Coordinates of C-alpha atoms (C1' of nucleotides) in Angstrom, one line a residue:
Chain Y
M2 CA 100.6 123.2 73.2
S3 CA 100.4 122.4 76.7
V4 CA 96.8 121.7 77.5
S5 CA 95.8 124.3 80.2
D6 CA 92.2 123.8 80.4
S7 CA 92.2 120.8 81.9
T8 CA 88.9 119.3 84.0
G9 CA 91.1 119.3 87.3
I10 CA 91.3 115.7 88.6
T11 CA 88.2 114.9 89.8
A12 CA 85.0 113.7 87.8
P13 CA 85.2 113.0 83.9
Q14 CA 81.3 112.8 83.9
T15 CA 81.7 111.0 80.9
H16 CA 78.9 108.3 80.4
K17 CA 81.5 105.8 81.6
R18 CA 80.7 104.1 85.1
P19 CA 82.6 106.3 87.5
K20 CA 84.4 103.5 88.8
D21 CA 85.0 104.1 92.2
S22 CA 88.7 102.3 92.4
D23 CA 90.2 104.7 90.0
T24 CA 93.6 104.9 90.1
L25 CA 95.3 108.0 89.5
T26 CA 97.1 106.2 86.5
D27 CA 93.9 104.7 85.4
R28 CA 92.3 108.7 85.1
A29 CA 95.2 109.8 83.2
Y30 CA 95.5 107.3 80.6
Q31 CA 91.8 107.8 79.7
Q32 CA 92.1 111.5 79.7
L33 CA 95.7 111.4 77.8
E34 CA 94.0 109.0 75.0
E35 CA 90.4 110.5 74.8
M36 CA 93.3 114.0 73.6
I37 CA 95.0 112.0 72.0
V38 CA 92.4 110.1 69.8
T39 CA 90.2 113.5 69.8
L40 CA 93.5 115.0 67.7
R41 CA 93.7 117.7 71.1
L42 CA 97.2 116.6 71.1
E43 CA 98.5 116.7 67.7
P44 CA 100.8 113.4 65.6
G45 CA 104.4 115.1 66.2
Q46 CA 104.0 116.9 69.3
V47 CA 106.7 116.2 72.0
L48 CA 105.4 115.7 75.4
S49 CA 107.4 115.9 78.5
E50 CA 106.3 113.9 81.8
A51 CA 106.9 116.6 84.1
Q52 CA 104.3 119.2 82.1
L53 CA 101.9 117.1 81.9
A54 CA 101.9 115.8 85.1
E55 CA 101.1 119.5 85.7
D56 CA 98.9 120.2 83.3
L57 CA 96.9 117.1 84.5
G58 CA 97.7 118.3 88.1
I59 CA 99.0 114.6 89.3
G60 CA 102.3 113.9 90.0
R61 CA 105.2 112.1 87.2
T62 CA 104.8 108.4 88.2
P63 CA 100.6 107.6 87.4
V64 CA 102.0 109.9 84.2
R65 CA 104.7 107.7 83.4
E66 CA 102.8 104.6 83.7
A67 CA 99.8 106.1 81.4
L68 CA 102.5 106.8 78.7
Q69 CA 104.1 103.2 79.3
R70 CA 100.8 102.2 78.1
L71 CA 99.8 104.2 75.2
A72 CA 103.6 103.4 74.1
S73 CA 102.8 99.6 74.0
E74 CA 99.4 100.5 72.0
G75 CA 101.3 102.4 69.8
L76 CA 99.5 106.1 70.4
V77 CA 102.9 107.2 71.4
N78 CA 106.6 106.0 71.7
V79 CA 109.1 107.4 74.2
L80 CA 112.1 108.7 72.6
P81 CA 114.9 108.0 75.5
R82 CA 115.7 111.3 76.7
R83 CA 113.9 113.0 74.9
G84 CA 110.7 112.7 75.4
V85 CA 107.3 111.5 74.3
L86 CA 105.9 111.9 70.5
V87 CA 102.9 111.5 69.6
S88 CA 103.1 109.4 66.4
E89 CA 102.0 109.4 63.1
I90 CA 99.3 108.2 61.8
N91 CA 99.9 107.6 58.6
L92 CA 98.1 105.9 55.9
S93 CA 100.2 102.4 55.7
R94 CA 100.8 102.3 59.3
Q95 CA 96.9 102.1 59.3
L96 CA 96.3 99.3 56.8
L97 CA 99.0 97.4 58.6
L98 CA 96.5 98.3 61.8
L99 CA 93.6 97.2 60.0
E100 CA 95.6 93.9 58.6
L101 CA 95.6 92.4 61.7
R102 CA 92.3 94.0 62.8
R103 CA 90.5 92.0 60.2
E104 CA 91.0 88.5 61.6
V105 CA 90.7 89.8 65.2
E106 CA 87.5 91.1 64.6
R107 CA 86.4 88.3 62.1
L108 CA 87.6 85.8 65.1
C109 CA 85.1 88.1 67.2
A110 CA 82.6 88.2 65.1
R111 CA 82.0 84.4 64.3
K112 CA 82.8 83.6 68.3
A113 CA 80.1 85.8 69.4
A114 CA 78.0 83.9 66.5
Q115 CA 78.2 80.3 68.6
R116 CA 78.8 82.2 72.5
A117 CA 76.3 84.7 72.9
T118 CA 73.4 84.1 75.1
A119 CA 69.6 84.7 74.0
D120 CA 70.3 88.0 76.0
E121 CA 72.7 89.1 73.7
R122 CA 71.2 88.1 70.6
D123 CA 68.5 90.7 71.5
G124 CA 70.6 93.3 71.9
F125 CA 72.4 92.3 68.5
R126 CA 69.1 92.6 66.8
A127 CA 68.4 95.8 68.6
L128 CA 71.2 96.5 67.2
A129 CA 71.0 95.9 63.9
D130 CA 67.6 97.6 64.0
D131 CA 69.1 100.8 65.2
L132 CA 71.9 101.3 62.7
A133 CA 69.0 100.4 59.8
A134 CA 67.1 103.7 61.1
V135 CA 70.8 105.4 61.5
A136 CA 71.3 104.6 57.9
D137 CA 68.6 105.7 57.3
N138 CA 67.8 109.1 58.9
R139 CA 72.1 109.9 58.1
D140 CA 72.7 110.5 61.9
D141 CA 76.0 110.5 62.9
A142 CA 76.1 110.9 66.2
G143 CA 73.8 108.6 67.1
F144 CA 75.9 105.7 64.9
M145 CA 79.0 106.6 66.5
R146 CA 77.5 106.0 69.0
L147 CA 76.1 102.3 68.0
D148 CA 79.0 102.0 66.5
L149 CA 81.0 101.9 70.0
Q150 CA 78.3 99.9 71.9
F151 CA 78.5 97.6 68.7
N152 CA 82.1 96.7 69.1
R153 CA 81.6 97.1 72.3
A154 CA 79.0 93.8 72.5
L155 CA 80.8 92.2 69.8
V156 CA 83.9 91.9 71.7
Q157 CA 81.8 91.0 74.9
A158 CA 80.0 88.6 73.0
G159 CA 83.4 86.5 72.2
R160 CA 84.3 85.4 75.4
N161 CA 87.5 85.5 74.5
E162 CA 89.6 87.6 77.4
F163 CA 92.9 87.7 74.8
A164 CA 91.0 88.6 71.9
E165 CA 89.6 91.2 73.8
R166 CA 92.9 93.0 75.1
A167 CA 94.0 92.6 71.7
M168 CA 90.7 94.7 70.0
R169 CA 91.1 97.2 73.1
R170 CA 94.6 97.8 71.8
I171 CA 93.8 98.3 68.2
Q172 CA 90.4 100.3 68.8
G173 CA 92.7 103.5 70.4
L174 CA 94.6 103.6 67.0
S175 CA 91.9 102.8 65.2
R176 CA 89.7 105.1 66.2
R177 CA 92.1 107.9 66.2
F178 CA 92.3 107.8 61.9
W179 CA 88.5 107.5 62.3
F180 CA 88.2 110.5 64.6
Q181 CA 90.7 112.7 62.1
H182 CA 88.5 111.5 58.8
Y183 CA 85.1 110.6 59.3
R184 CA 83.5 113.8 58.1
E185 CA 85.1 113.7 54.6
V186 CA 84.7 110.2 53.2
L187 CA 82.7 108.2 55.3
D188 CA 79.3 106.7 53.6
L189 CA 77.9 106.4 56.1
E190 CA 74.4 104.3 55.2
R191 CA 76.8 101.9 53.7
C192 CA 78.9 101.7 56.6
A193 CA 75.8 101.3 59.6
R194 CA 74.5 99.0 57.0
L195 CA 77.2 96.8 56.4
H196 CA 77.8 96.6 60.6
A197 CA 73.6 95.6 60.5
D198 CA 74.9 92.7 58.5
V199 CA 77.5 91.2 61.3
A200 CA 75.3 92.0 64.4
R201 CA 72.0 90.3 62.4
A202 CA 74.1 87.4 61.6
I203 CA 75.8 87.1 65.0
A204 CA 71.7 87.4 66.3
R205 CA 71.0 84.0 64.0
G206 CA 73.8 82.2 65.4
D207 CA 75.3 82.4 61.5
A208 CA 79.3 82.0 62.4
D209 CA 80.4 81.8 58.7
G210 CA 78.0 84.4 57.5
A211 CA 78.8 86.7 60.6
A212 CA 82.6 85.9 59.3
T213 CA 82.2 86.8 56.1
A214 CA 79.9 89.9 57.1
S215 CA 83.0 90.9 59.3
D216 CA 85.2 90.9 56.2
A217 CA 82.7 92.4 54.2
L218 CA 83.0 95.4 56.3
M219 CA 86.3 95.6 56.4
D220 CA 86.8 95.6 53.0
Y221 CA 84.7 98.8 53.7
I222 CA 86.5 100.0 55.8
V223 CA 89.9 99.4 54.1
E224 CA 88.6 101.3 51.1
F225 CA 87.5 104.2 53.0
T226 CA 90.9 104.3 54.7
R227 CA 92.2 104.6 50.9
A228 CA 89.9 107.4 50.2
T229 CA 91.5 109.7 52.6
V230 CA 94.5 110.1 50.3
Chain S
M13 CA 110.2 99.6 63.3
S14 CA 110.5 100.3 67.0
V15 CA 112.0 99.7 70.0
S16 CA 113.5 96.3 68.6
D17 CA 114.7 94.7 71.9
S18 CA 116.1 91.2 70.9
T19 CA 115.0 88.4 74.0
G20 CA 117.8 86.8 75.1
I21 CA 116.8 83.8 76.6
T22 CA 118.5 83.6 79.3
A23 CA 119.1 85.5 82.7
P24 CA 123.0 86.9 82.3
Q25 CA 124.0 88.1 79.1
T26 CA 124.2 85.6 76.3
H27 CA 127.3 86.1 73.6
K28 CA 125.2 89.0 72.5
R29 CA 125.6 92.3 73.5
P30 CA 124.5 94.3 70.9
K31 CA 124.2 97.6 73.0
D32 CA 124.2 97.8 77.0
S33 CA 121.4 100.4 77.0
D34 CA 119.4 98.2 78.4
T35 CA 117.6 99.9 80.5
L36 CA 117.0 98.0 84.6
T37 CA 113.2 98.2 83.4
D38 CA 114.1 95.8 79.9
R39 CA 116.2 93.5 82.5
A40 CA 113.7 93.1 85.3
Y41 CA 111.3 91.9 83.0
Q42 CA 113.7 90.2 80.9
Q43 CA 114.2 88.0 83.9
L44 CA 110.4 87.8 86.0
E45 CA 109.0 87.0 82.5
E46 CA 112.1 84.1 82.5
M47 CA 111.3 83.1 85.8
I48 CA 107.5 82.8 84.9
V49 CA 107.4 81.3 81.8
T50 CA 110.3 78.2 83.4
L51 CA 108.0 78.5 86.7
R52 CA 110.5 79.3 89.0
L53 CA 107.6 81.3 90.1
E54 CA 104.3 78.8 90.2
P55 CA 101.0 79.6 89.4
G56 CA 99.4 81.0 92.2
Q57 CA 102.4 82.5 94.5
V58 CA 101.8 86.0 95.5
L59 CA 105.1 88.3 95.0
S60 CA 105.5 91.6 96.1
E61 CA 107.5 94.4 94.5
A62 CA 109.9 94.8 97.6
Q63 CA 110.9 91.6 97.6
L64 CA 111.4 91.1 94.1
A65 CA 113.3 94.6 94.3
E66 CA 115.5 93.2 96.4
D67 CA 115.5 89.3 94.7
L68 CA 117.0 91.2 91.4
G69 CA 119.3 93.8 93.5
I70 CA 117.6 97.2 92.0
G71 CA 114.8 99.1 93.3
R72 CA 111.2 99.3 92.9
T73 CA 110.8 101.5 89.9
P74 CA 112.0 99.0 87.4
V75 CA 110.6 95.8 89.3
R76 CA 107.1 97.5 89.0
E77 CA 107.1 99.0 85.5
A78 CA 107.7 95.5 84.6
L79 CA 105.3 93.6 86.4
Q80 CA 103.0 95.9 84.5
R81 CA 104.0 94.8 81.5
L82 CA 103.7 91.4 82.6
A83 CA 99.8 92.1 84.0
S84 CA 99.8 93.3 80.2
E85 CA 100.5 90.2 78.6
G86 CA 98.5 87.9 81.1
L87 CA 101.7 86.2 83.1
V88 CA 100.6 88.3 86.3
N89 CA 97.5 90.3 87.6
V90 CA 97.7 92.7 90.3
L91 CA 95.6 93.0 93.1
P92 CA 95.3 96.6 94.7
R93 CA 96.8 96.3 97.9
R94 CA 97.7 92.8 98.5
G95 CA 100.5 91.8 96.2
V96 CA 100.9 90.6 92.8
L97 CA 99.9 87.0 91.9
V98 CA 100.6 84.8 89.3
S99 CA 98.9 83.7 87.0
E100 CA 96.9 80.6 86.8
I101 CA 97.3 78.1 83.7
N102 CA 94.3 76.3 83.0
L103 CA 93.5 74.6 80.2
S104 CA 90.6 76.5 79.0
R105 CA 92.0 79.6 79.3
Q106 CA 95.2 78.5 76.7
L107 CA 92.4 76.9 74.2
L108 CA 91.0 80.8 74.2
L109 CA 94.7 82.5 73.6
L110 CA 95.2 79.2 71.1
E111 CA 92.3 80.6 69.1
L112 CA 94.0 84.2 69.1
R113 CA 97.0 83.0 67.9
R114 CA 95.3 80.6 65.1
E115 CA 94.0 84.1 63.3
V116 CA 97.2 86.2 63.9
E117 CA 99.9 83.7 63.2
R118 CA 98.3 82.8 60.1
L119 CA 98.4 86.1 58.9
C120 CA 102.1 86.6 60.1
A121 CA 102.1 83.1 57.6
R122 CA 100.5 84.4 55.0
K123 CA 102.2 88.3 54.9
A124 CA 106.0 86.8 55.4
A125 CA 105.0 84.9 52.4
Q126 CA 104.1 87.9 50.0
R127 CA 106.9 89.7 51.8
A128 CA 110.2 88.0 52.9
T129 CA 113.3 89.5 51.1
A130 CA 115.4 87.1 49.3
D131 CA 118.0 87.0 52.3
E132 CA 114.7 85.6 54.7
R133 CA 113.4 83.1 52.2
D134 CA 116.7 81.5 52.2
G135 CA 117.1 82.1 56.3
F136 CA 113.8 80.0 55.8
R137 CA 114.9 77.6 53.8
A138 CA 118.1 76.7 56.1
L139 CA 115.0 76.2 59.4
A140 CA 113.4 74.1 57.4
D141 CA 115.8 71.4 56.9
D142 CA 117.2 72.4 60.9
L143 CA 114.5 71.4 61.9
A144 CA 113.5 68.4 59.5
A145 CA 117.4 67.1 60.8
V146 CA 115.7 67.6 64.2
A147 CA 113.2 66.4 63.9
D148 CA 115.0 62.8 62.2
N149 CA 117.1 63.0 65.5
R150 CA 114.8 63.8 68.4
D151 CA 116.8 67.2 69.7
D152 CA 114.7 68.8 72.2
A153 CA 116.6 71.4 72.7
G154 CA 117.1 72.1 69.9
F155 CA 113.7 72.3 68.5
M156 CA 113.1 74.5 71.0
R157 CA 115.9 76.7 70.0
L158 CA 114.5 76.3 66.2
D159 CA 111.0 77.7 67.6
L160 CA 112.2 80.0 69.0
Q161 CA 114.2 81.3 66.0
F162 CA 110.9 80.5 63.9
N163 CA 109.2 82.7 65.6
R164 CA 110.7 85.6 65.6
A165 CA 111.6 85.3 61.6
L166 CA 107.8 85.0 61.3
V167 CA 107.2 88.0 63.2
Q168 CA 109.9 89.9 61.4
A169 CA 109.0 88.7 57.5
G170 CA 105.5 89.7 58.5
R171 CA 106.6 93.6 58.2
N172 CA 103.7 94.0 61.0
E173 CA 104.7 95.9 63.7
F174 CA 101.1 96.0 65.2
A175 CA 100.8 92.0 64.7
E176 CA 104.1 91.5 65.9
R177 CA 103.8 93.2 69.4
A178 CA 100.1 90.8 69.8
M179 CA 102.5 88.0 68.9
R180 CA 105.2 89.0 71.5
R181 CA 102.0 89.3 74.0
I182 CA 100.6 85.5 73.1
Q183 CA 104.0 83.8 73.4
G184 CA 104.8 83.9 77.1
L185 CA 101.5 82.3 78.2
S186 CA 101.6 80.1 74.9
R187 CA 105.9 79.5 75.8
R188 CA 104.8 78.7 79.4
F189 CA 102.1 76.2 79.3
W190 CA 104.6 74.8 76.6
F191 CA 107.3 74.5 79.0
Q192 CA 105.2 73.0 81.6
H193 CA 104.2 70.3 79.8
Y194 CA 105.9 69.4 76.2
R195 CA 108.3 66.6 78.0
E196 CA 105.0 64.8 78.4
V197 CA 103.0 64.9 75.3
L198 CA 104.6 66.8 72.2
D199 CA 105.3 64.7 69.2
L200 CA 108.6 65.8 68.4
E201 CA 108.6 65.0 64.6
R202 CA 105.3 65.5 64.2
C203 CA 106.0 69.3 65.1
A204 CA 109.4 70.2 63.6
R205 CA 107.8 69.3 60.2
L206 CA 104.7 71.0 60.6
H207 CA 106.6 73.7 61.5
A208 CA 109.2 72.9 58.6
D209 CA 105.8 73.1 55.8
V210 CA 105.3 76.7 57.1
A211 CA 108.9 77.1 56.5
R212 CA 108.9 76.0 53.5
A213 CA 105.8 77.3 51.9
I214 CA 107.3 80.9 53.4
A215 CA 110.5 80.7 51.3
R216 CA 108.9 79.7 48.0
G217 CA 106.4 82.7 48.5
D218 CA 103.7 81.1 48.5
A219 CA 100.3 82.8 50.8
D220 CA 98.0 80.3 50.8
G221 CA 100.2 77.3 51.5
A222 CA 101.3 79.0 54.2
A223 CA 98.5 79.5 55.6
T224 CA 97.1 76.4 55.7
A225 CA 100.0 75.3 56.9
S226 CA 100.1 77.3 59.7
D227 CA 96.7 76.1 60.7
A228 CA 97.7 72.5 60.3
L229 CA 100.2 73.6 62.8
M230 CA 98.3 75.4 64.5
D231 CA 95.6 72.2 64.7
Y232 CA 98.6 70.1 66.3
I233 CA 99.0 72.9 68.5
V234 CA 95.7 72.9 70.0
E235 CA 96.1 68.6 69.6
F236 CA 99.2 68.7 71.7
T237 CA 97.2 71.0 74.5
R238 CA 93.8 68.9 75.0
A239 CA 96.1 65.8 75.4
T240 CA 98.0 67.4 78.2
V241 CA 94.8 66.8 80.6
Chain N
dC1 C1' 134.0 137.6 57.6
dA2 C1' 132.2 132.4 57.3
dA3 C1' 132.0 128.3 58.6
dC4 C1' 133.2 124.9 62.1
dA5 C1' 134.6 122.7 66.4
dG6 C1' 134.5 122.4 71.3
dA7 C1' 132.2 123.6 75.8
dT8 C1' 128.9 124.4 78.1
dA9 C1' 123.6 124.8 79.6
dT10 C1' 119.3 122.9 79.4
dA11 C1' 115.7 120.0 79.6
dT12 C1' 114.1 115.2 79.9
dC13 C1' 114.1 110.4 81.4
dG14 C1' 115.9 106.4 84.3
dC15 C1' 115.7 105.3 89.0
dC16 C1' 115.2 105.6 93.8
dC17 C1' 113.2 105.7 98.1
dG18 C1' 110.2 108.1 101.6
dC19 C1' 105.2 108.8 102.7
dA20 C1' 100.4 107.4 102.0
dT21 C1' 96.4 105.1 102.3
dG22 C1' 94.1 100.4 102.1
dT23 C1' 93.9 95.4 103.2
dT24 C1' 95.2 91.4 106.0
dA25 C1' 96.5 88.8 109.5
dC26 C1' 96.7 87.9 114.7
dG27 C1' 96.3 88.2 119.1
dT28 C1' 93.3 90.0 122.7
dC29 C1' 89.5 90.5 125.6
dA30 C1' 84.6 89.9 126.9
Chain M
dT18 C1' 83.5 81.4 120.5
dG19 C1' 83.2 85.6 118.4
dA20 C1' 84.3 90.9 117.5
dC21 C1' 87.6 94.0 117.8
dG22 C1' 91.3 96.6 117.7
dT23 C1' 95.9 97.7 116.2
dA24 C1' 99.8 95.6 113.5
dA25 C1' 102.2 94.3 109.4
dC26 C1' 102.2 94.5 104.7
dA27 C1' 101.3 95.6 100.5
dT28 C1' 101.3 99.0 96.3
dG29 C1' 100.0 103.9 94.9
dC30 C1' 101.6 107.9 94.5
dG31 C1' 104.8 112.2 94.5
dG32 C1' 109.3 114.5 94.5
dG33 C1' 114.2 114.5 94.2
dC34 C1' 119.0 113.4 92.3
dG35 C1' 121.7 112.3 88.4
dA36 C1' 123.1 110.6 83.7
dT37 C1' 122.9 112.2 79.0
dA38 C1' 121.2 113.7 75.0
dT39 C1' 120.5 118.1 72.4
dA40 C1' 120.8 123.2 72.2
dT41 C1' 123.2 127.4 72.5
dC42 C1' 127.1 129.7 73.0
dT43 C1' 132.0 130.9 72.2
dG44 C1' 136.9 131.0 70.9
dT45 C1' 139.4 129.3 66.8
dT46 C1' 140.6 129.0 61.9
dG47 C1' 140.5 129.1 57.2

DNA sequence: CAACAGATATATCGCCCGCATGTTACGTCA
DNA sequence: TGACGTAACATGCGGGCGATATATCTGTTG
């Protein structure tokens, strides 16, 4: 139940850049988000700041601040003097989240098609090719990696810090559901091709095309989400 | 629904006090947001937690947490050992914000038209009438009040906690710009009527109509924003 | 004997405040 | 004038204290 096998404070050693000015709050946030998204902390579980602080080997303050950030994203909610509850994943909530994600992602796609630099367009073209290859080879891990890369490129090329922030918040909740169910019902090939369609539309600067492609992708994701019951 | 904090608009207790379980962090957040939105704290100004804590008569912790929430909304940003900077308002940033707001608000309007209860529809009808009256009388303060009420009803009837959270974040930055410039170039009558159109479409359950009315309203807001230069 | 109401115990957060550390500004000296 | 040391001040963080919600125990009653 507790997370006693935490690797300690130093170096999450992920693929991410080891930013030198990483505060403990940031680290705690990253670790907790990862644990929640990957279901190592299960929905419905109640945690305490003190326990988490001990497990992570840091003080209560950074843990508390990280938890508040997670609460603002909806991954946990704090019960005033009882503890923090890892929020449940239920289908209807997930569909509500997708309602919002559809709008924001379409905006990002449209704006990315308008605003991407030449380099970024090259990147989207390459991404589309890679996605097509992954679709042919049915490479799970490769797709997950490309999906992450795609989302990052999308918000980057969209050039809208507010949409970026909103997307970042949405991602966490989305990723958790994804992580939980993708093995069961994901049509990897179709999903990868739909991603590639968006990427290609952006690459050629077709804003309307990118928007409709994004909607098509979201249609599939909604379908995928519904299929998990 | 999550922690439903009704944001009283002004600092001291208004006529409404559902429960005094407001934490100091909540109070600090409300007060600081109000001060920033109303430009009592000017953009570019650097603040310190300790100073604010002393001014508000509370400890540093609630102030710190409130500032982090404000930072997540983009109203301030913290300079790592230097202080907190009240973020600047510039036109291009505001336009980017409106890009996102257009999408989220259209979503809320559409969903509100689909999901509002009979009581809520009555509320929107009444709101539309009040807005029309305000448009005739050119009642500034009345409009501001109705606008707040309208936005709250909109996200409430939209029945989407995630869109609600996103809108709440957007409101702060939007309201500040509004507060700063509405005296100069606001066409109150037109703006009130556009609001009323959205409200009426929601009241009659016309989702597409609500969406296009919302877009028309946002078109005007963009025009208003551009006119401030 | 079972069920229940009240008293007590325990766990948890909300908050305060002190210390450590990093950044900036400024006075001082060559 | 310029470089440098130092002081002032900022946040990052740790940990303690008190209030309070919940669970546990106890005594009472039908």
